[in-house]
Amino acid sequence: MSTQTAVADEHQGEVATPRAPWWAIAIIMAGGVLAALQSRINADLAGQLENPYLAAFVSFGIGCLGLLVIVLALPAERRAAREYARDLATGRFDWRYAIGGLGGAFLVFTQSLTVGVLGVALFIVSVVAGQTLAGAALDRGGFGPGEPRRLSTSRLVGSALMVVSVALALASGLTNAVPWLNLILPFFAGIGVGLQTGANGIVTAHTGSFLVSALGNFTLGSLALGIAAAVSLALTPLGGAFPTNPVLYLGGLIGLTYIAASAALVRYTGVLVLSGAAIAGQIIGSVMLDALDPSVHLSPLTATGAALTLLAAVIIAGYIPLRSTTT
């Protein structure tokens, strides 16, 4: 786009950043549905083990092993992994972009700790608040692959609507005396997911491999969660037992698909649009899970907030164009 075209677009109130392709949004939405299922699985695993630290480590560790097998089986990915490790060791690549896995580790731990109290839907919308605010700020600042993305009217209105819808959904949780910590932790986990998404895009652009980027996430996350689990077990003996249901060990593999898809597609969407699409999928999946769970009360406010988050995601993605200025 030439300077003249860019100026004309800005004057007419049009969005200078190209609209994200529908297929990328569809894939991320599907990943969001799986992420909602992952939340439930990790929470159930934590309940069986009676230790959220160990449950998070088991989930992340299984995902790490699965991804390691895939990378080792593909010659091009092995080569990319070796070159990435060498660039980190020699300082050719900034190590700060390589610690995105800590955001994913914190999200998995938060899932295990709070979903049992909040329910899947309330957990997800709390994450949404942090994820949306982080996505808008990171896109505007250019944290991620590509150039900074201007905050068009669609992005601003969609982000504001997302926050309002989250507030509506959270209102019912507050009236049920949910501890504030259980709401704050997912909010900060959402911010961490936004940072992780941008960092993963940068790593993917550098290595040419979204699998190597995802493997870095899982390796660092597994290490952090392993240390936390070891400290927890040293202080408090394991109260539960490892479940025999194999489904409860699938959380990490589900997370693998979501993180890999995010790392691969963020260059097409930017952090904010990717977050919006993922949120839409998460809301669809989480409300369905809560509706099918007789132990979780799905309030009208939560359902209303969920519906509004879907509308907000569509607006953020630019599929409902709004004419005005950009910043």
Short mmCIF file of C-alpha atoms in Angstrom, two decimals:
data_model
loop_
_atom_site.label_atom_id
_atom_site.label_comp_id
_atom_site.label_asym_id
_atom_site.label_seq_id
_atom_site.Cartn_x
_atom_site.Cartn_y
_atom_site.Cartn_z
CA MET A 1 0.00 0.00 0.00
CA SER A 2 1.45 3.35 -1.03
CA THR A 3 1.64 6.36 1.25
CA GLN A 4 -1.05 8.10 -0.81
CA THR A 5 -3.39 5.12 -0.52
CA ALA A 6 -2.76 4.83 3.20
CA VAL A 7 -3.57 8.50 3.73
CA ALA A 8 -6.75 8.22 1.65
CA ASP A 9 -7.85 5.18 3.60
CA GLU A 10 -7.28 6.95 6.90
CA HIS A 11 -9.19 10.02 5.70
CA GLN A 12 -12.17 7.92 4.65
CA GLY A 13 -12.12 5.99 7.90
CA GLU A 14 -11.26 2.65 6.31
CA VAL A 15 -9.13 -0.02 7.97
CA ALA A 16 -5.60 -0.02 6.58
CA THR A 17 -4.81 -3.50 7.94
CA PRO A 18 -6.14 -6.27 5.64
CA ARG A 19 -9.03 -8.27 7.04
CA ALA A 20 -8.01 -11.66 8.41
CA PRO A 21 -8.84 -14.59 6.09
CA TRP A 22 -11.97 -16.49 7.07
CA TRP A 23 -10.19 -19.85 7.08
CA ALA A 24 -7.69 -18.68 9.69
CA ILE A 25 -10.53 -17.42 11.89
CA ALA A 26 -12.40 -20.73 11.46
CA ILE A 27 -9.37 -22.76 12.53
CA ILE A 28 -8.78 -20.59 15.58
CA MET A 29 -12.46 -20.79 16.54
CA ALA A 30 -12.25 -24.58 16.40
CA GLY A 31 -9.14 -24.39 18.58
CA GLY A 32 -11.08 -22.23 21.02
CA VAL A 33 -13.76 -24.91 21.36
CA LEU A 34 -11.03 -27.42 22.16
CA ALA A 35 -9.53 -25.00 24.69
CA ALA A 36 -12.84 -24.93 26.57
CA LEU A 37 -12.80 -28.72 26.68
CA GLN A 38 -9.20 -28.60 27.91
CA SER A 39 -10.29 -26.37 30.80
CA ARG A 40 -12.80 -28.96 31.97
CA ILE A 41 -10.38 -31.88 31.59
CA ASN A 42 -7.61 -30.11 33.52
CA ALA A 43 -10.03 -29.15 36.29
CA ASP A 44 -11.25 -32.75 36.59
CA LEU A 45 -7.67 -34.04 36.67
CA ALA A 46 -6.83 -31.57 39.43
CA GLY A 47 -9.87 -32.77 41.40
CA GLN A 48 -8.75 -36.41 41.11
CA LEU A 49 -5.18 -35.64 42.13
CA GLU A 50 -6.20 -33.00 44.71
CA ASN A 51 -3.18 -31.01 43.57
CA PRO A 52 -3.57 -28.35 40.85
CA TYR A 53 0.21 -27.94 40.49
CA LEU A 54 0.73 -31.62 39.68
CA ALA A 55 -2.33 -31.68 37.39
CA ALA A 56 -1.00 -28.73 35.40
CA PHE A 57 2.45 -30.34 35.12
CA VAL A 58 0.98 -33.66 33.93
CA SER A 59 -1.17 -31.90 31.32
CA PHE A 60 1.64 -29.71 30.01
CA GLY A 61 4.21 -32.52 30.18
CA ILE A 62 2.10 -34.87 28.06
CA GLY A 63 1.64 -32.13 25.48
CA CYS A 64 5.40 -31.49 25.49
CA LEU A 65 6.21 -35.17 24.92
CA GLY A 66 3.69 -35.43 22.11
CA LEU A 67 5.11 -32.38 20.34
CA LEU A 68 8.69 -33.57 20.87
CA VAL A 69 7.89 -36.84 19.10
CA ILE A 70 6.44 -34.92 16.14
CA VAL A 71 9.43 -32.57 15.84
CA LEU A 72 11.97 -35.40 16.09
CA ALA A 73 10.14 -37.37 13.42
CA LEU A 74 10.37 -34.55 10.85
CA PRO A 75 13.90 -33.74 9.51
CA ALA A 76 13.07 -30.12 8.61
CA GLU A 77 11.66 -29.50 12.08
CA ARG A 78 14.69 -31.09 13.76
CA ARG A 79 16.96 -28.79 11.78
CA ALA A 80 14.87 -25.73 12.65
CA ALA A 81 14.94 -26.71 16.33
CA ARG A 82 18.74 -27.05 16.32
CA GLU A 83 19.19 -23.68 14.62
CA TYR A 84 16.77 -22.02 17.04
CA ALA A 85 18.63 -23.45 20.06
CA ARG A 86 21.93 -22.23 18.60
CA ASP A 87 20.54 -18.73 17.97
CA LEU A 88 19.32 -18.55 21.58
CA ALA A 89 22.66 -19.74 22.94
CA THR A 90 24.67 -17.28 20.85
CA GLY A 91 22.35 -14.32 21.43
CA ARG A 92 21.29 -14.01 17.78
CA PHE A 93 17.67 -14.25 18.94
CA ASP A 94 16.31 -12.28 21.90
CA TRP A 95 15.57 -14.74 24.70
CA ARG A 96 12.68 -12.60 25.96
CA TYR A 97 10.57 -13.77 23.03
CA ALA A 98 11.32 -17.38 23.94
CA ILE A 99 9.59 -17.32 27.34
CA GLY A 100 6.04 -17.20 26.01
CA GLY A 101 5.50 -20.69 27.38
CA LEU A 102 5.26 -19.23 30.88
CA GLY A 103 1.98 -17.61 29.83
CA GLY A 104 0.57 -20.95 28.73
CA ALA A 105 1.83 -22.65 31.88
CA PHE A 106 0.11 -20.06 34.05
CA LEU A 107 -3.13 -20.52 32.09
CA VAL A 108 -3.07 -24.30 32.56
CA PHE A 109 -2.35 -23.91 36.28
CA THR A 110 -5.17 -21.37 36.60
CA GLN A 111 -7.56 -23.74 34.82
CA SER A 112 -6.76 -26.49 37.30
CA LEU A 113 -7.12 -24.17 40.28
CA THR A 114 -10.25 -22.15 39.49
CA VAL A 115 -12.52 -23.89 36.96
CA GLY A 116 -13.95 -26.14 39.67
CA VAL A 117 -15.11 -23.02 41.55
CA LEU A 118 -16.06 -20.74 38.66
CA GLY A 119 -17.40 -23.16 36.05
CA VAL A 120 -15.99 -23.24 32.53
CA ALA A 121 -18.00 -20.29 31.18
CA LEU A 122 -17.14 -17.90 33.99
CA PHE A 123 -13.48 -18.92 33.84
CA ILE A 124 -13.35 -18.29 30.10
CA VAL A 125 -14.93 -14.85 30.19
CA SER A 126 -12.52 -13.77 32.91
CA VAL A 127 -9.64 -14.86 30.69
CA VAL A 128 -11.31 -12.99 27.84
CA ALA A 129 -11.00 -9.66 29.65
CA GLY A 130 -7.23 -9.93 30.01
CA GLN A 131 -6.80 -11.46 26.55
CA THR A 132 -8.76 -8.69 24.83
CA LEU A 133 -7.02 -5.81 26.55
CA ALA A 134 -3.62 -7.39 25.97
CA GLY A 135 -4.41 -8.09 22.30
CA ALA A 136 -5.40 -4.48 21.59
CA ALA A 137 -2.31 -3.09 23.31
CA LEU A 138 0.09 -5.57 21.70
CA ASP A 139 -1.28 -5.04 18.19
CA ARG A 140 -1.05 -1.27 18.57
CA GLY A 141 2.52 -1.51 19.86
CA GLY A 142 3.58 -3.95 17.14
CA PHE A 143 4.39 -6.83 19.50
CA GLY A 144 4.21 -9.76 17.13
CA PRO A 145 5.07 -10.57 13.51
CA GLY A 146 4.50 -7.79 11.00
CA GLU A 147 3.89 -4.09 11.45
CA PRO A 148 1.84 -2.40 14.21
CA ARG A 149 -1.89 -2.62 13.51
CA ARG A 150 -3.95 0.53 13.90
CA LEU A 151 -6.89 0.43 16.28
CA SER A 152 -9.72 0.86 13.79
CA THR A 153 -13.25 1.63 14.87
CA SER A 154 -14.17 -2.04 14.50
CA ARG A 155 -11.34 -3.05 16.81
CA LEU A 156 -12.13 -0.37 19.39
CA VAL A 157 -15.87 -1.01 19.43
CA GLY A 158 -15.40 -4.77 19.40
CA SER A 159 -12.89 -4.64 22.24
CA ALA A 160 -15.14 -2.38 24.31
CA LEU A 161 -18.12 -4.68 23.70
CA MET A 162 -15.98 -7.66 24.69
CA VAL A 163 -15.12 -6.05 28.03
CA VAL A 164 -18.78 -5.11 28.66
CA SER A 165 -19.94 -8.62 27.87
CA VAL A 166 -17.34 -10.03 30.26
CA ALA A 167 -18.57 -7.69 32.99
CA LEU A 168 -22.12 -8.93 32.47
CA ALA A 169 -21.06 -12.55 32.65
CA LEU A 170 -18.94 -11.95 35.74
CA ALA A 171 -21.75 -10.17 37.58
CA SER A 172 -23.54 -13.41 38.40
CA GLY A 173 -20.34 -14.92 39.71
CA LEU A 174 -19.77 -12.02 42.08
CA THR A 175 -23.28 -12.35 43.54
CA ASN A 176 -22.53 -16.00 44.30
CA ALA A 177 -19.62 -14.95 46.52
CA VAL A 178 -16.88 -16.34 44.29
CA PRO A 179 -13.53 -15.36 45.85
CA TRP A 180 -11.93 -12.40 44.07
CA LEU A 181 -8.69 -14.35 43.60
CA ASN A 182 -10.53 -16.90 41.48
CA LEU A 183 -11.53 -14.09 39.10
CA ILE A 184 -8.24 -12.18 39.13
CA LEU A 185 -6.07 -15.19 38.31
CA PRO A 186 -7.83 -15.98 35.00
CA PHE A 187 -7.71 -12.28 34.07
CA PHE A 188 -3.92 -12.21 34.39
CA ALA A 189 -3.76 -15.58 32.63
CA GLY A 190 -5.55 -13.91 29.69
CA ILE A 191 -2.88 -11.20 29.58
CA GLY A 192 -0.26 -13.92 29.60
CA VAL A 193 -1.97 -15.66 26.68
CA GLY A 194 -1.88 -12.41 24.69
CA LEU A 195 1.84 -12.02 25.35
CA GLN A 196 2.42 -15.66 24.50
CA THR A 197 0.58 -15.33 21.18
CA GLY A 198 2.65 -12.34 20.08
CA ALA A 199 5.92 -13.95 21.17
CA ASN A 200 5.04 -17.20 19.40
CA GLY A 201 4.46 -15.31 16.18
CA ILE A 202 7.89 -13.72 16.44
CA VAL A 203 9.55 -17.09 17.11
CA THR A 204 7.66 -18.69 14.21
CA ALA A 205 8.75 -15.91 11.85
CA HIS A 206 12.38 -16.39 12.95
CA THR A 207 12.49 -20.19 12.77
CA GLY A 208 10.02 -20.76 9.94
CA SER A 209 8.35 -23.45 12.06
CA PHE A 210 5.27 -23.08 14.24
CA LEU A 211 5.98 -26.54 15.69
CA VAL A 212 9.38 -25.41 16.98
CA SER A 213 7.74 -22.33 18.48
CA ALA A 214 5.14 -24.50 20.21
CA LEU A 215 7.80 -26.92 21.44
CA GLY A 216 9.68 -24.04 23.05
CA ASN A 217 6.46 -23.08 24.81
CA PHE A 218 5.80 -26.56 26.13
CA THR A 219 9.40 -27.17 27.19
CA LEU A 220 9.63 -24.00 29.27
CA GLY A 221 6.11 -24.38 30.60
CA SER A 222 6.72 -27.99 31.64
CA LEU A 223 9.89 -26.98 33.45
CA ALA A 224 8.14 -24.20 35.38
CA LEU A 225 5.16 -26.36 36.28
CA GLY A 226 7.43 -29.28 37.22
CA ILE A 227 9.26 -27.10 39.73
CA ALA A 228 5.95 -25.86 41.17
CA ALA A 229 4.62 -29.43 41.44
CA ALA A 230 7.79 -30.65 43.16
CA VAL A 231 7.65 -27.84 45.73
CA SER A 232 3.95 -28.50 46.34
CA LEU A 233 4.47 -32.23 46.88
CA ALA A 234 7.40 -31.56 49.20
CA LEU A 235 5.18 -29.37 51.38
CA THR A 236 1.93 -31.35 51.17
CA PRO A 237 1.59 -35.08 50.44
CA LEU A 238 -0.55 -36.04 47.46
CA GLY A 239 -4.14 -36.26 48.68
CA GLY A 240 -5.65 -37.96 45.63
CA ALA A 241 -4.58 -40.56 43.11
CA PHE A 242 -3.81 -40.71 39.41
CA PRO A 243 -7.09 -41.44 37.61
CA THR A 244 -7.57 -44.49 35.42
CA ASN A 245 -9.75 -42.62 32.91
CA PRO A 246 -7.46 -41.93 29.91
CA VAL A 247 -9.58 -38.95 28.82
CA LEU A 248 -8.27 -36.96 31.78
CA TYR A 249 -4.77 -37.09 30.30
CA LEU A 250 -5.73 -35.52 26.97
CA GLY A 251 -5.62 -31.88 28.13
CA GLY A 252 -2.01 -31.38 27.10
CA LEU A 253 -2.55 -32.81 23.62
CA ILE A 254 -5.55 -30.52 23.15
CA GLY A 255 -3.45 -27.57 24.28
CA LEU A 256 -0.79 -28.60 21.78
CA THR A 257 -3.16 -28.14 18.84
CA TYR A 258 -4.34 -24.75 20.10
CA ILE A 259 -0.87 -23.32 20.74
CA ALA A 260 0.52 -24.63 17.44
CA ALA A 261 -2.43 -23.19 15.50
CA SER A 262 -2.03 -19.82 17.23
CA ALA A 263 1.70 -19.69 16.48
CA ALA A 264 1.06 -20.52 12.82
CA LEU A 265 -1.85 -18.12 12.22
CA VAL A 266 -1.09 -14.99 14.26
CA ARG A 267 0.87 -13.51 11.33
CA TYR A 268 -2.35 -13.56 9.28
CA THR A 269 -4.62 -12.16 11.98
CA GLY A 270 -2.65 -10.17 14.55
CA VAL A 271 -2.98 -10.77 18.28
CA LEU A 272 -6.34 -9.06 18.81
CA VAL A 273 -8.26 -10.71 15.95
CA LEU A 274 -6.78 -14.10 16.84
CA SER A 275 -7.82 -13.60 20.45
CA GLY A 276 -11.33 -12.63 19.37
CA ALA A 277 -11.73 -15.72 17.20
CA ALA A 278 -10.38 -17.96 19.95
CA ILE A 279 -12.74 -16.37 22.45
CA ALA A 280 -15.71 -17.06 20.18
CA GLY A 281 -14.80 -20.73 20.06
CA GLN A 282 -14.13 -20.86 23.78
CA ILE A 283 -17.49 -19.32 24.58
CA ILE A 284 -19.36 -21.75 22.33
CA GLY A 285 -17.59 -24.70 23.89
CA SER A 286 -17.72 -23.50 27.50
CA VAL A 287 -21.43 -22.63 27.52
CA MET A 288 -22.23 -26.02 25.99
CA LEU A 289 -20.16 -27.79 28.65
CA ASP A 290 -21.73 -25.85 31.50
CA ALA A 291 -25.22 -26.42 30.08
CA LEU A 292 -24.56 -30.17 30.09
CA ASP A 293 -23.12 -30.14 33.64
CA PRO A 294 -25.90 -30.37 36.26
CA SER A 295 -23.53 -29.21 38.99
CA VAL A 296 -22.88 -25.82 37.32
CA HIS A 297 -25.50 -23.07 37.34
CA LEU A 298 -25.48 -21.19 34.03
CA SER A 299 -27.06 -17.83 34.88
CA PRO A 300 -28.93 -15.61 32.37
CA LEU A 301 -26.24 -12.94 32.75
CA THR A 302 -23.52 -15.42 31.84
CA ALA A 303 -25.47 -16.56 28.78
CA THR A 304 -26.10 -12.94 27.72
CA GLY A 305 -22.44 -12.05 28.16
CA ALA A 306 -21.46 -15.12 26.14
CA ALA A 307 -23.70 -14.09 23.25
CA LEU A 308 -22.24 -10.59 23.26
CA THR A 309 -18.68 -11.92 23.17
CA LEU A 310 -19.54 -13.70 19.92
CA LEU A 311 -20.82 -10.46 18.41
CA ALA A 312 -17.73 -8.64 19.66
CA ALA A 313 -15.43 -11.20 18.04
CA VAL A 314 -17.13 -10.70 14.67
CA ILE A 315 -16.80 -6.91 14.96
CA ILE A 316 -13.13 -7.11 15.96
CA ALA A 317 -12.41 -9.31 12.94
CA GLY A 318 -13.84 -6.59 10.68
CA TYR A 319 -16.74 -8.59 9.25
CA ILE A 320 -19.17 -5.91 10.43
CA PRO A 321 -17.44 -2.79 9.02
CA LEU A 322 -17.76 0.43 10.98
CA ARG A 323 -16.74 3.71 9.34
CA SER A 324 -14.76 6.17 11.38
CA THR A 325 -11.17 7.20 12.06
CA THR A 326 -8.33 4.99 13.21
CA THR A 327 -5.57 5.54 15.73
#
